[in-house]
Amino acid sequence: MGLIRITKQFSFETGHALYGYDGKCKNVHGHSYKLAVTVIGEPIRDTKNVKLGMVIDFGDLKKIVKQEVVDVFDHATVFNQNTPHVELAKELEERDHNVILVDYQPTSENMIQDFATKIKSRLPHHIKLFSLRLQETETSYAEWYASDNA
């Protein structure tokens, strides 16, 4: 049997601001992100395995992505920890807001690389992350492919 790719889609709401940016995105704003996670592997052939015929149970993939990305970033505000936004982050945290400080500019491009690292680290050894697609708006998205990052 050959390799099969399966995809699971997720959505979450996240705010962010791009410090030093020369456009509107320097202001705190939010997006309704859509994340498509595609993994690749051989379907299970062991007839005694309850997951016979699956590359990975969609529920197992969902658990990984929810724990590493969705539950962390949903309804949070993301700031680069190396910018003056840290002061705003402290104030928001004091007001019981969910704030995430990252060591990168929180663009879709950087977030998707962060997500890829987190998801890859949790996948079973026989399953590989094939690609991610992070849609920021109806017409804009970033894509990550394992083949581009070997």
Short mmCIF file of C-alpha atoms in Angstrom, two decimals:
data_model
loop_
_atom_site.label_atom_id
_atom_site.label_comp_id
_atom_site.label_asym_id
_atom_site.label_seq_id
_atom_site.Cartn_x
_atom_site.Cartn_y
_atom_site.Cartn_z
CA MET A 1 0.00 0.00 0.00
CA GLY A 2 1.26 3.50 -0.77
CA LEU A 3 1.46 6.76 1.06
CA ILE A 4 -1.75 8.70 1.66
CA ARG A 5 -2.21 12.33 2.68
CA ILE A 6 -5.06 13.30 4.97
CA THR A 7 -6.11 16.82 5.95
CA LYS A 8 -7.95 18.21 8.96
CA GLN A 9 -9.16 21.80 9.10
CA PHE A 10 -9.35 24.07 12.15
CA SER A 11 -10.43 27.60 12.89
CA PHE A 12 -9.58 30.03 15.68
CA GLU A 13 -9.72 33.75 16.45
CA THR A 14 -6.48 35.54 17.29
CA GLY A 15 -5.44 39.16 17.70
CA HIS A 16 -2.00 40.54 17.01
CA ALA A 17 -0.02 43.64 16.12
CA LEU A 18 3.06 44.01 13.95
CA TYR A 19 5.47 46.34 15.70
CA GLY A 20 7.35 48.65 13.32
CA TYR A 21 5.14 47.79 10.36
CA ASP A 22 4.37 50.66 7.96
CA GLY A 23 0.67 49.93 7.49
CA LYS A 24 -2.55 49.36 9.39
CA CYS A 25 -1.37 46.06 10.84
CA LYS A 26 0.83 47.98 13.29
CA ASN A 27 -2.42 48.42 15.24
CA VAL A 28 -3.86 45.66 17.40
CA HIS A 29 -6.40 43.77 15.31
CA GLY A 30 -7.69 40.24 14.87
CA HIS A 31 -8.29 37.52 12.33
CA SER A 32 -10.52 34.49 11.95
CA TYR A 33 -7.72 32.08 11.08
CA LYS A 34 -8.29 28.83 9.23
CA LEU A 35 -5.60 26.19 9.53
CA ALA A 36 -5.42 23.13 7.26
CA VAL A 37 -3.06 20.40 8.51
CA THR A 38 -2.02 17.69 6.07
CA VAL A 39 -0.08 14.63 7.19
CA ILE A 40 1.25 11.74 5.14
CA GLY A 41 1.79 8.10 5.93
CA GLU A 42 0.80 4.54 5.13
CA PRO A 43 -2.62 3.35 6.29
CA ILE A 44 -2.46 0.81 9.11
CA ARG A 45 -2.48 -2.75 7.72
CA ASP A 46 -2.66 -4.70 10.98
CA THR A 47 -6.09 -6.38 10.90
CA LYS A 48 -6.12 -6.53 14.71
CA ASN A 49 -5.67 -2.77 15.04
CA VAL A 50 -8.94 -0.89 15.63
CA LYS A 51 -7.59 1.85 13.38
CA LEU A 52 -7.14 -0.49 10.42
CA GLY A 53 -7.04 1.44 7.16
CA MET A 54 -6.27 4.83 8.77
CA VAL A 55 -3.12 6.88 8.31
CA ILE A 56 -3.95 8.50 11.66
CA ASP A 57 -7.29 8.78 13.38
CA PHE A 58 -8.70 12.24 12.61
CA GLY A 59 -9.53 12.48 16.31
CA ASP A 60 -5.90 11.90 17.27
CA LEU A 61 -4.73 14.55 14.80
CA LYS A 62 -7.38 16.92 16.12
CA LYS A 63 -6.17 16.40 19.71
CA ILE A 64 -2.58 17.27 18.76
CA VAL A 65 -3.45 20.41 16.80
CA LYS A 66 -5.95 21.62 19.38
CA GLN A 67 -3.45 21.21 22.23
CA GLU A 68 -0.51 22.77 20.37
CA VAL A 69 -2.23 25.53 18.39
CA VAL A 70 -5.97 26.06 18.61
CA ASP A 71 -6.46 25.96 22.39
CA VAL A 72 -3.35 28.14 22.85
CA PHE A 73 -4.00 30.79 20.20
CA ASP A 74 -7.80 30.96 20.15
CA HIS A 75 -9.02 34.28 21.55
CA ALA A 76 -5.48 35.28 22.50
CA THR A 77 -3.48 38.34 21.48
CA VAL A 78 0.02 37.66 20.15
CA PHE A 79 2.89 40.10 20.45
CA ASN A 80 6.60 39.92 19.67
CA GLN A 81 8.31 39.76 23.07
CA ASN A 82 11.22 41.82 21.74
CA THR A 83 9.19 44.98 21.13
CA PRO A 84 7.60 47.73 23.23
CA HIS A 85 4.32 45.82 22.86
CA VAL A 86 5.48 43.98 25.99
CA GLU A 87 4.17 46.91 28.05
CA LEU A 88 0.75 46.61 26.44
CA ALA A 89 0.88 42.86 26.95
CA LYS A 90 1.53 43.31 30.68
CA GLU A 91 -1.42 45.66 31.01
CA LEU A 92 -3.72 43.29 29.13
CA GLU A 93 -2.59 40.35 31.27
CA GLU A 94 -3.31 42.37 34.41
CA ARG A 95 -6.85 42.78 33.08
CA ASP A 96 -7.14 39.00 32.68
CA HIS A 97 -6.63 38.90 28.90
CA ASN A 98 -4.99 35.90 27.21
CA VAL A 99 -1.67 37.17 25.83
CA ILE A 100 1.03 35.18 24.07
CA LEU A 101 4.54 36.57 23.76
CA VAL A 102 6.57 35.02 20.95
CA ASP A 103 10.16 35.55 19.84
CA TYR A 104 9.14 36.52 16.30
CA GLN A 105 7.03 39.08 14.47
CA PRO A 106 3.55 37.45 14.58
CA THR A 107 2.94 37.34 10.83
CA SER A 108 1.18 34.41 9.20
CA GLU A 109 4.53 33.37 7.74
CA ASN A 110 6.20 33.15 11.14
CA MET A 111 3.20 31.69 12.93
CA ILE A 112 2.90 28.84 10.42
CA GLN A 113 6.56 27.92 10.95
CA ASP A 114 5.98 27.90 14.71
CA PHE A 115 2.89 25.71 14.26
CA ALA A 116 4.81 23.29 12.02
CA THR A 117 7.50 22.81 14.67
CA LYS A 118 4.93 22.21 17.40
CA ILE A 119 2.79 19.78 15.39
CA LYS A 120 5.77 17.81 14.02
CA SER A 121 7.07 17.21 17.52
CA ARG A 122 3.81 15.51 18.54
CA LEU A 123 3.13 13.26 15.55
CA PRO A 124 3.73 9.51 15.82
CA HIS A 125 7.10 8.54 14.30
CA HIS A 126 5.49 6.87 11.26
CA ILE A 127 3.42 9.96 10.35
CA LYS A 128 5.01 13.01 8.74
CA LEU A 129 3.70 16.55 8.54
CA PHE A 130 3.24 17.18 4.83
CA SER A 131 1.90 20.75 4.75
CA LEU A 132 0.10 23.52 6.57
CA ARG A 133 -2.06 26.28 5.19
CA LEU A 134 -2.84 29.24 7.46
CA GLN A 135 -5.55 31.48 6.05
CA GLU A 136 -5.56 34.93 7.63
CA THR A 137 -8.32 36.52 5.55
CA GLU A 138 -10.68 35.36 2.83
CA THR A 139 -8.03 36.13 0.20
CA SER A 140 -4.68 35.79 2.02
CA TYR A 141 -2.84 32.76 3.36
CA ALA A 142 0.60 31.31 4.05
CA GLU A 143 1.63 27.76 3.19
CA TRP A 144 4.31 25.53 4.68
CA TYR A 145 5.52 22.35 2.95
CA ALA A 146 7.89 19.80 4.47
CA SER A 147 9.56 19.38 1.06
CA ASP A 148 10.53 23.06 1.10
CA ASN A 149 11.99 22.77 4.60
CA ALA A 150 14.05 19.59 4.42
#
